[in-house]
mmCIF file of C-alpha atoms in Angstrom:
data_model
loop_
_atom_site.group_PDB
_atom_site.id
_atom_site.type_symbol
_atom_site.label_atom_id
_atom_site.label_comp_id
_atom_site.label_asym_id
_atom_site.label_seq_id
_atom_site.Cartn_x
_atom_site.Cartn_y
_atom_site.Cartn_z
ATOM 1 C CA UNK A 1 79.843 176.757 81.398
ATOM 2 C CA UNK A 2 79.698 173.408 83.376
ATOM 3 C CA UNK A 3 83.364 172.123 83.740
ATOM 4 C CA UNK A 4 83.157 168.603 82.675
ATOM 5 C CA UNK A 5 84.984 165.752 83.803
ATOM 6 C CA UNK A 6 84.108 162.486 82.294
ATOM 7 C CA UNK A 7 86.447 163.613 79.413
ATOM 8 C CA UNK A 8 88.898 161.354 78.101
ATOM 9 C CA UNK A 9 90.884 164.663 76.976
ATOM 10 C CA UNK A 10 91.894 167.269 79.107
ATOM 11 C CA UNK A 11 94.427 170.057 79.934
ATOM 12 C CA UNK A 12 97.792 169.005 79.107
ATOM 13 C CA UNK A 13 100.041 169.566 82.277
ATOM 14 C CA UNK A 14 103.207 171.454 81.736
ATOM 15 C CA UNK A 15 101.205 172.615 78.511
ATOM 16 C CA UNK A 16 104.073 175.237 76.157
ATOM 17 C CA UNK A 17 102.177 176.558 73.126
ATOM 18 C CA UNK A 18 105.161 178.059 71.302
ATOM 19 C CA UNK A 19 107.074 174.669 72.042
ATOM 20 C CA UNK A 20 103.931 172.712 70.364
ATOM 21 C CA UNK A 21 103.533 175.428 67.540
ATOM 22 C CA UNK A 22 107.473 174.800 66.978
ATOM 23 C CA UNK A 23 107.290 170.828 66.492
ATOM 24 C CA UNK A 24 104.081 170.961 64.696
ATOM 25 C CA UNK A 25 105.903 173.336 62.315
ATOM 26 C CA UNK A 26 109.032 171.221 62.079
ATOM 27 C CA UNK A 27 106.422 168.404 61.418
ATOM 28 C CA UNK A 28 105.097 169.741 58.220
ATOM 29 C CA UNK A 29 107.880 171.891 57.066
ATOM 30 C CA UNK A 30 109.925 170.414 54.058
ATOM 31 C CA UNK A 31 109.255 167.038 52.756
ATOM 32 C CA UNK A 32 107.137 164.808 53.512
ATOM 33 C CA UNK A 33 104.997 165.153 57.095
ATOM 34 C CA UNK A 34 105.781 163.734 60.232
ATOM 35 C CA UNK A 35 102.195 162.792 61.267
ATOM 36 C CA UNK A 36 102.625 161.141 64.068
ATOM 37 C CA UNK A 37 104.121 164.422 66.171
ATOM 38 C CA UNK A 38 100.698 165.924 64.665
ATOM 39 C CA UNK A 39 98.443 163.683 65.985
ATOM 40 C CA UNK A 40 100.009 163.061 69.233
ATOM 41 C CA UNK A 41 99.584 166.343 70.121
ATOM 42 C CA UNK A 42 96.428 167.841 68.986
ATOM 43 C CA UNK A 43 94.660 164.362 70.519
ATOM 44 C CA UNK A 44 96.280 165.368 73.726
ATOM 45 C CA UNK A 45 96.287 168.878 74.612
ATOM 46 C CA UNK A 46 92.493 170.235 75.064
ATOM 47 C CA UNK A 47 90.480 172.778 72.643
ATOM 48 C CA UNK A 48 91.348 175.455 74.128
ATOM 49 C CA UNK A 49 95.110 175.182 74.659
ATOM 50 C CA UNK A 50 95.037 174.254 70.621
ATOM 51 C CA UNK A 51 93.306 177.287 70.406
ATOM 52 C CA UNK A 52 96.409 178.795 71.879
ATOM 53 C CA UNK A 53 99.105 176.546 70.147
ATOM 54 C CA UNK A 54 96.797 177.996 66.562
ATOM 55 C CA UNK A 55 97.503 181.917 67.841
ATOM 56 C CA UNK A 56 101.803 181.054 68.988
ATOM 57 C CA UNK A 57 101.488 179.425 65.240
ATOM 58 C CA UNK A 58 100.641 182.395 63.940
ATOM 59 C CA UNK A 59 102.495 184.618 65.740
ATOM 60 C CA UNK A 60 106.058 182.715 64.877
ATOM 61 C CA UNK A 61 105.720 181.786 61.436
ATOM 62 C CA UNK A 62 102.883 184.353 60.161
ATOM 63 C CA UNK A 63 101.255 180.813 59.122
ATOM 64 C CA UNK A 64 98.005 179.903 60.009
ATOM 65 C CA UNK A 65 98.106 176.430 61.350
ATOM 66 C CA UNK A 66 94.972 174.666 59.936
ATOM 67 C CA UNK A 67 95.789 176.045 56.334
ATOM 68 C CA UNK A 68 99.055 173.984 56.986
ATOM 69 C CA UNK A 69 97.319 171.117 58.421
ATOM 70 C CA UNK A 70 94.903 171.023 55.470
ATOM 71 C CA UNK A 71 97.936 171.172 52.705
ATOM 72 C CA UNK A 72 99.764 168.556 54.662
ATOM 73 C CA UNK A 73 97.128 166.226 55.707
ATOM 74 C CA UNK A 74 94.668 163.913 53.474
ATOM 75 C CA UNK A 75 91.418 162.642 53.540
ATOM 76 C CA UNK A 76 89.293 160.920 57.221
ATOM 77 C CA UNK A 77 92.458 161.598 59.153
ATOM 78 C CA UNK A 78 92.679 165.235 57.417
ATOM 79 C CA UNK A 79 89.379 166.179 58.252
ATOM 80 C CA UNK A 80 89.421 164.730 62.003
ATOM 81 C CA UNK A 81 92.590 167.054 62.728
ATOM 82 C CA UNK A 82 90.945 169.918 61.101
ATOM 83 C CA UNK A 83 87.519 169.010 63.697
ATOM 84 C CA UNK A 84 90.051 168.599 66.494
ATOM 85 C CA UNK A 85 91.078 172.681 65.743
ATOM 86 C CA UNK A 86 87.425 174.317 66.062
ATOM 87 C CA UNK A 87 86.234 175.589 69.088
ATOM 88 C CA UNK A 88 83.414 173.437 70.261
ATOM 89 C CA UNK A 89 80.301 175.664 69.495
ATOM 90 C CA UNK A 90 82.174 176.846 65.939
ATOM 91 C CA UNK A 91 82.316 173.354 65.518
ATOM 92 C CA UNK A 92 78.641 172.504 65.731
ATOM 93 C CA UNK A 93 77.564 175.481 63.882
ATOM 94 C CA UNK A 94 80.000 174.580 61.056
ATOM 95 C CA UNK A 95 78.500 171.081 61.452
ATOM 96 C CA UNK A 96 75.120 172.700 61.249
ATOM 97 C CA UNK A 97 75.530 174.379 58.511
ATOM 98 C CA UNK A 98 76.927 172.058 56.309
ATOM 99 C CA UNK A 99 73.947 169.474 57.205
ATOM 100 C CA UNK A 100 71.610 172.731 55.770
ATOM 101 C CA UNK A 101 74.090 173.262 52.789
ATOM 102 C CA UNK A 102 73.328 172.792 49.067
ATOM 103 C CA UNK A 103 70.885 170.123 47.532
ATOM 104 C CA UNK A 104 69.699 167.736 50.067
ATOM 105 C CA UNK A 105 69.635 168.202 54.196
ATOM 106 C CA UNK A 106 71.559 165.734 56.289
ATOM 107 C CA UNK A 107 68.441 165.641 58.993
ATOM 108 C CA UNK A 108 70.730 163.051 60.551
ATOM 109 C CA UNK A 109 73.385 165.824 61.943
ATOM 110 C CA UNK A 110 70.262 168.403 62.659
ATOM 111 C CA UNK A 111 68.518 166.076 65.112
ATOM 112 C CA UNK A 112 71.879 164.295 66.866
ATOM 113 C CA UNK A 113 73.456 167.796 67.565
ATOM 114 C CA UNK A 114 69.929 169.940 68.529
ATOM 115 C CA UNK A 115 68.837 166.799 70.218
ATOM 116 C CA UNK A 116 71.720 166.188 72.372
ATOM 117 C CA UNK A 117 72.411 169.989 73.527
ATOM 118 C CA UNK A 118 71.894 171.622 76.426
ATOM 119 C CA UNK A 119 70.293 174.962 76.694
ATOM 120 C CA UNK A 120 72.874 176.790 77.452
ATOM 121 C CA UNK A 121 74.811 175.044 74.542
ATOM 122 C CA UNK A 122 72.298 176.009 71.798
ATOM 123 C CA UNK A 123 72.157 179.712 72.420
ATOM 124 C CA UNK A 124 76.373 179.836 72.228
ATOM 125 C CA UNK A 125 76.046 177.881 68.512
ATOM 126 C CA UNK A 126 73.372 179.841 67.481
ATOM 127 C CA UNK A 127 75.436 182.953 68.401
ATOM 128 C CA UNK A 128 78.317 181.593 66.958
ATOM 129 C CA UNK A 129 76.303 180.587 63.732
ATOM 130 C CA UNK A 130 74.892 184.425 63.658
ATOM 131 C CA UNK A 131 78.783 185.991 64.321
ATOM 132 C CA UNK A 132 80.349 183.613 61.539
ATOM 133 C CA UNK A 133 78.284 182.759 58.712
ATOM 134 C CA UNK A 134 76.050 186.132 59.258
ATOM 135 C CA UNK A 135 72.675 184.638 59.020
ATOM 136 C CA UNK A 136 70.353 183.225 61.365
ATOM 137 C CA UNK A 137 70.536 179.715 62.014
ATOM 138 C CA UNK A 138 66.492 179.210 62.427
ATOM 139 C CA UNK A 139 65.706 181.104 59.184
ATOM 140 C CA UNK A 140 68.159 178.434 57.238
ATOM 141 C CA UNK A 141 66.516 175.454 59.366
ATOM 142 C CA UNK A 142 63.184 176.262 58.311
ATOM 143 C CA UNK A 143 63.866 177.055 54.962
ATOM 144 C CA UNK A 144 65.556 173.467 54.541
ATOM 145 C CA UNK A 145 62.680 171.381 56.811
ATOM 146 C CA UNK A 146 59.222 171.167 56.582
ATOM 147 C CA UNK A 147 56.235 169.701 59.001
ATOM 148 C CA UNK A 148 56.261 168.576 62.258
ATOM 149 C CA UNK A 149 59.840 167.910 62.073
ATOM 150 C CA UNK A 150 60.702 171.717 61.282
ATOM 151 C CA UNK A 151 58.383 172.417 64.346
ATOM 152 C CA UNK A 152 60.467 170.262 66.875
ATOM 153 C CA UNK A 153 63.872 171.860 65.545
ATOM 154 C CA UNK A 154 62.620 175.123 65.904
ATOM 155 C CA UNK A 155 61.586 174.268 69.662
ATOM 156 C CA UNK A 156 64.565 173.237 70.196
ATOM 157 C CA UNK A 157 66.256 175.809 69.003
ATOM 158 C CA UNK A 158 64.551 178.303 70.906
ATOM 159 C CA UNK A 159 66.307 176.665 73.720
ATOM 160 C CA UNK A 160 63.620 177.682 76.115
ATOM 161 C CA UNK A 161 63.795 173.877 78.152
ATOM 162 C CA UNK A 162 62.727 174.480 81.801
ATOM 163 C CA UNK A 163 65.682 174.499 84.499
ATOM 164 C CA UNK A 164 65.867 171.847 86.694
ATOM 165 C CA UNK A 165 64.670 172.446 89.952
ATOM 166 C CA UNK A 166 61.709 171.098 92.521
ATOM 167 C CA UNK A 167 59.424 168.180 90.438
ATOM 168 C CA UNK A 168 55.803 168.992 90.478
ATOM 169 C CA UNK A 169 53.518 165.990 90.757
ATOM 170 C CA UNK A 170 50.363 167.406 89.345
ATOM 171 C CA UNK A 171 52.135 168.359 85.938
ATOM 172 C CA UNK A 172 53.880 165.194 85.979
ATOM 173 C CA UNK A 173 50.382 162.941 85.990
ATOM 174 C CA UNK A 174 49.075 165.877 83.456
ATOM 175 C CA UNK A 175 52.065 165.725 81.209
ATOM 176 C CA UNK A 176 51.888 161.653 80.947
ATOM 177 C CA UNK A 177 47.703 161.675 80.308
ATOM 178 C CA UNK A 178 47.891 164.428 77.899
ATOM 179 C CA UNK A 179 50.724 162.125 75.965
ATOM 180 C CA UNK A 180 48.844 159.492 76.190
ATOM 181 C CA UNK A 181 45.692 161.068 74.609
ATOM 182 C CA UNK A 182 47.631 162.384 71.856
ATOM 183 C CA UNK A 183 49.010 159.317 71.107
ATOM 184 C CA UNK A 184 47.750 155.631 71.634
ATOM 185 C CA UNK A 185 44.332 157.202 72.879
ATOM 186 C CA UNK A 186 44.123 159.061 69.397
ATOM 187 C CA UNK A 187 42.940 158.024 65.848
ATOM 188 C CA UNK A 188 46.292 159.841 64.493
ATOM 189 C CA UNK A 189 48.403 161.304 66.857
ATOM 190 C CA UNK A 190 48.881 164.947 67.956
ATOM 191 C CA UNK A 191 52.296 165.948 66.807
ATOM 192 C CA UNK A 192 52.093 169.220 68.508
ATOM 193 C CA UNK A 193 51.556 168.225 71.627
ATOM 194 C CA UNK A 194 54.533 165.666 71.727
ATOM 195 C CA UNK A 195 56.596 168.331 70.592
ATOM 196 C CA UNK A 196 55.461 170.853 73.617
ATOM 197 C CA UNK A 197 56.374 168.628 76.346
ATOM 198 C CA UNK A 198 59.317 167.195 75.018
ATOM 199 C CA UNK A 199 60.981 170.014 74.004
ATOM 200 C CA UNK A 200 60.013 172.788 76.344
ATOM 201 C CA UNK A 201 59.966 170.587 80.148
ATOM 202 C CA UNK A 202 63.098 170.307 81.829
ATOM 203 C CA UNK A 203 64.694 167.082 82.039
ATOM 204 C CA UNK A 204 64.440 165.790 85.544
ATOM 205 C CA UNK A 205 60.114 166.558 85.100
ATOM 206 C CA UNK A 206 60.236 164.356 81.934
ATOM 207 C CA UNK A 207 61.929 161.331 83.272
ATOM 208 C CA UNK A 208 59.426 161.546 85.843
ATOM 209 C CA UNK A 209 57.026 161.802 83.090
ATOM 210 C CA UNK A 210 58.122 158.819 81.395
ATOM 211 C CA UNK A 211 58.000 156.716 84.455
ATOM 212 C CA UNK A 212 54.240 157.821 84.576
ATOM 213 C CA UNK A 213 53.649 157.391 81.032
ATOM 214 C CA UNK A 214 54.382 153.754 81.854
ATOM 215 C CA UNK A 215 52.215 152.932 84.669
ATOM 216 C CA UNK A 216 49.686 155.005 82.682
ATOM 217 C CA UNK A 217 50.099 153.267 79.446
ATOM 218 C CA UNK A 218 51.537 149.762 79.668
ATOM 219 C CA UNK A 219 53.727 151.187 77.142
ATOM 220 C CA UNK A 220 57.461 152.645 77.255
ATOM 221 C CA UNK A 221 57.156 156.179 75.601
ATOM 222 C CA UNK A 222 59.844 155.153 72.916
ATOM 223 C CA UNK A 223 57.383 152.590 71.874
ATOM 224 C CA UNK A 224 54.963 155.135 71.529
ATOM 225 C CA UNK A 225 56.719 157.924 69.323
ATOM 226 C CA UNK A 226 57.765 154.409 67.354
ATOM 227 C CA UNK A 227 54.182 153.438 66.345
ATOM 228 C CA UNK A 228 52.592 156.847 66.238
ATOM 229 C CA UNK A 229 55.307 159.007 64.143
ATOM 230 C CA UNK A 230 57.658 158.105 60.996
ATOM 231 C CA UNK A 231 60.459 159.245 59.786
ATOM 232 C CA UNK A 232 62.631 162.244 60.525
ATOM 233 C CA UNK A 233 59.930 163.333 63.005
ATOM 234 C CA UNK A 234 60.317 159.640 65.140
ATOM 235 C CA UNK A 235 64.288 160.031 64.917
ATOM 236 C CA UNK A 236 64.142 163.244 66.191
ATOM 237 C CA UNK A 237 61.526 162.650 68.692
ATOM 238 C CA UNK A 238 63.227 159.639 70.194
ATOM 239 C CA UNK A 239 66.471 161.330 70.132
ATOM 240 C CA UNK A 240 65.364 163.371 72.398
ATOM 241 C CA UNK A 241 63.814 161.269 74.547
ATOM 242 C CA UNK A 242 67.156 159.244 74.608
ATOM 243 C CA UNK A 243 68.712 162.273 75.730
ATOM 244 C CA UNK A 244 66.526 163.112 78.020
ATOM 245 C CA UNK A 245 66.939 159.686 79.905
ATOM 246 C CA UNK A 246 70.788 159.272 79.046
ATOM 247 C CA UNK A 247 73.392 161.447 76.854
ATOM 248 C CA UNK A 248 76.135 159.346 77.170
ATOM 249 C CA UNK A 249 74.553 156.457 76.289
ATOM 250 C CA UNK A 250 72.170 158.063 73.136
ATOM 251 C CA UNK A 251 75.920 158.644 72.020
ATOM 252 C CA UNK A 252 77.163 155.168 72.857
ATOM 253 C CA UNK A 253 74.036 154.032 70.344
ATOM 254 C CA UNK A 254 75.134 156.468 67.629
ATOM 255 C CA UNK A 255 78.913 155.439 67.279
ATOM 256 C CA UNK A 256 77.717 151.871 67.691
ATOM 257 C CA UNK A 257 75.653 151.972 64.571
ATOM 258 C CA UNK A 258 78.679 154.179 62.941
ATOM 259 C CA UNK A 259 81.107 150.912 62.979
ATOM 260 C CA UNK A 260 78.088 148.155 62.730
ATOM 261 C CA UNK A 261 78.027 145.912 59.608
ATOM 262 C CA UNK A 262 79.443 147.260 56.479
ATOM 263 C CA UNK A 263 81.477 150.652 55.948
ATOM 264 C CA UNK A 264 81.835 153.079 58.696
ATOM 265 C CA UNK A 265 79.768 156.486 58.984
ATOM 266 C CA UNK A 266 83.331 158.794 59.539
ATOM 267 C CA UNK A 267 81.206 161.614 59.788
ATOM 268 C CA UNK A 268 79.494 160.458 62.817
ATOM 269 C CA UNK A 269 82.324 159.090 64.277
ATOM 270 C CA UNK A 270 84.860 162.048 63.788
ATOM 271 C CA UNK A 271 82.083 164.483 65.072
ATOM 272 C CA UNK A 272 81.360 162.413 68.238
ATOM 273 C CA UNK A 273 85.022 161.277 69.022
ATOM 274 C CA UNK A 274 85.738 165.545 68.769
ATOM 275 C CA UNK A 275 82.592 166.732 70.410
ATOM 276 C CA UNK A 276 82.264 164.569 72.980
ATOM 277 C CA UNK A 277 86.174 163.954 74.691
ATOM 278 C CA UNK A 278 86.201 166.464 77.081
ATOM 279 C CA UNK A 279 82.527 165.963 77.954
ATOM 280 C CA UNK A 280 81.443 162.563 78.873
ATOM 281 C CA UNK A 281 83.233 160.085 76.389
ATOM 282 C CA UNK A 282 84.572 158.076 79.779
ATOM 283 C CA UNK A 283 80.822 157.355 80.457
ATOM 284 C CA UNK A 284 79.766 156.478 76.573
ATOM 285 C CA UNK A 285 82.402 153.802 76.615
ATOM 286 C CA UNK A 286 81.079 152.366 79.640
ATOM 287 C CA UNK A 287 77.109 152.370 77.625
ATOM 288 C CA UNK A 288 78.568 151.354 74.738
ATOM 289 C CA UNK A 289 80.146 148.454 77.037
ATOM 290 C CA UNK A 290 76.957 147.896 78.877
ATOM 291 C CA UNK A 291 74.300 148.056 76.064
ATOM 292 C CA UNK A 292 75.877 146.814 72.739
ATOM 293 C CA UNK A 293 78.703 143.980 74.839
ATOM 294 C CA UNK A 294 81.385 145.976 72.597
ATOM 295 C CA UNK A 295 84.081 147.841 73.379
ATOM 296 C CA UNK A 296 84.901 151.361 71.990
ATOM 297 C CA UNK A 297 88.433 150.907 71.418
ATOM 298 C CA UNK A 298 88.122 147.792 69.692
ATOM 299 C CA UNK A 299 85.352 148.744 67.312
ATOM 300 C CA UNK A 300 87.409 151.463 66.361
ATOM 301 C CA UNK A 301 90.745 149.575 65.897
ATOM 302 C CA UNK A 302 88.619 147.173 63.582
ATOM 303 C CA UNK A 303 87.240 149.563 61.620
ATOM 304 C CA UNK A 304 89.657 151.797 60.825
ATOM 305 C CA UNK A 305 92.987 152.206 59.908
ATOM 306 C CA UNK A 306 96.593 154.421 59.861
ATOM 307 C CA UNK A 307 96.758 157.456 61.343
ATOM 308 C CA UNK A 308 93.071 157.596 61.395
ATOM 309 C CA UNK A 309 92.971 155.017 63.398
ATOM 310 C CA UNK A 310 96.010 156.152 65.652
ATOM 311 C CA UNK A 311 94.214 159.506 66.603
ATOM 312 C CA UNK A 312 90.952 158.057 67.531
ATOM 313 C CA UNK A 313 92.343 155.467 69.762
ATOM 314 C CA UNK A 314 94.178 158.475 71.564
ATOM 315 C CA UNK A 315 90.812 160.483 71.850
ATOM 316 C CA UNK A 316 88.828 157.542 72.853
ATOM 317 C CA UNK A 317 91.871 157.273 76.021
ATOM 318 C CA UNK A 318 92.413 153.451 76.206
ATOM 319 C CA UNK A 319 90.318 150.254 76.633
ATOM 320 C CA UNK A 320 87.826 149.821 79.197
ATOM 321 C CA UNK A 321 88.200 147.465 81.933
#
């Protein structure tokens, strides 16, 4: 696994599980809860030293910890110190599967988390998925999706994207015409082909593709998949073209439009705030900075509140410059 450092979380130095497990225990023992000790640590020690702060929990008080965290806590604040406790991939699949869960699919958390993974990524959560819910995580995608859209999950899923490695021009030019036929050359557009490139070449080739889809076309290839698709198909398509050309800031766009104009998505912006701070959430402040003129901290302080509030300042590590 690629150690990443762009996180705004990382290993605690001078890290003591059983002295953690021992004040988060004296934090929720008796009355009332001393939140603050709760927050302040989990937002500042990295998943896997929680992971061992859970197993010294256990081990000392025969408790588990998030059962006590779940008794003790309430509500957005709650349910972001429960996310904080998963193990990364666990926490994707869980995300997964409650996107895929009972009447109606949230097609929102399907495309931003299959969209945004790498490779590597998708084959641990669908592993994970297999291991903790015992069932296959394509056979409950397709049995919730339909179309095109079904199609370009599955794809993804298969997590088959080529590696990175030496650009070949031909397939480039070949890559960019055949888009271009299938889409603003075509009366309709052909879905399937759209969903072959984008979701089987690696990334490196299909930034090189876009560049020639340009020259080619007069036309950015978001424009494109904008005209020539609709709905969950077009999110998911340009998802992954966002990704393709920028994680970080495909991110930065997503949390943006969690805290713009009235109410806040929490959902979005717990599972991106715990996903993302030991990946890359360093760089989406800076997008977020650069693209939207807003700053991460202060959209958060303005939108939320309490405790809440507290712990996502902490993961989001301070204003920018």
């Amino acid at each position: 696994m690629a150690k990443y450092s762009r996180g705004t979380v990382k290993d605690f130095s001078g890290f003591d599980a059983r002295a953690d497990a021992e004040a988060l225990r004296k934090a929720m023992k008796g009355m009332g809860t001393d939140e603050e000790t709760v927050l302040k640590i989990l937002t500042s020690r990295s998943n896997a030293q929680r992971q061992e702060i859970a197993a010294a929990f256990k081990t000392l008080f025969g408790r588990d910890l998030v059962d006590d965290l779940k008794s003790e806590l309430t509500g957005k604040f709650e349910k972001l110190m429960v996310s904080l406790m998963k193990p990364a991939q666990l926490f994707d699949a869980y995300e997964l599967k409650h996107a895929i869960k009972g009447a109606g699919t949230n097609e929102k958390v399907l495309t931003e988390i299959l969209a945004s993974r790498t490779p590597a990524e998708l084959r641990s959560i669908k592993q994970v998925y297999q291991e903790e819910y015992e069932s296959d995580l394509e056979d409950k995608i397709t049995g919730e999706t339909s179309g095109f859209f079904q199609r370009m999950l599955v794809v993804l899923l298969q997590a088959n994207r080529d590696p990175d490695g030496r650009i070949d021009a031909g397939l480039v030019e070949q890559d960019a015409q055949v888009l271009f036929k299938a889409g603003e050359l075509k009366w309709g557009t052909d879905e399937e082909k759209f969903i072959t490139i984008l979701g089987t070449r690696s990334v490196s080739h299909l930034r090189k593709v876009f560049d020639k889809y340009m020259t080619i076309s007069g036309f950015q290839i978001e424009e494109t998949i904008d005209r020539e698709t609709s709905g969950d198909l077009e999110k998911l398509l340009l998802a992954v073209v966002k990704c393709v050309r920028n994680v970080p800031a495909y991110f930065a766009e997503c949390l943006f439009y969690s805290m713009k104009g009235a109410g806040t998505d929490d959902d979005t912006l717990i599972r991106i705030m715990v996903s993302r701070s030991e990946i890359d959430m360093l760089d989406i402040r800076r997008e977020l900075r650069k693209n939207f003129a807003k700053s991460l901290y202060q959209m958060i302080q303005k939108d939320t509140s309490g405790d809440y509030r507290k712990a996502l300042l902490l993961l989001c590590g301070g204003e920018d410059d």
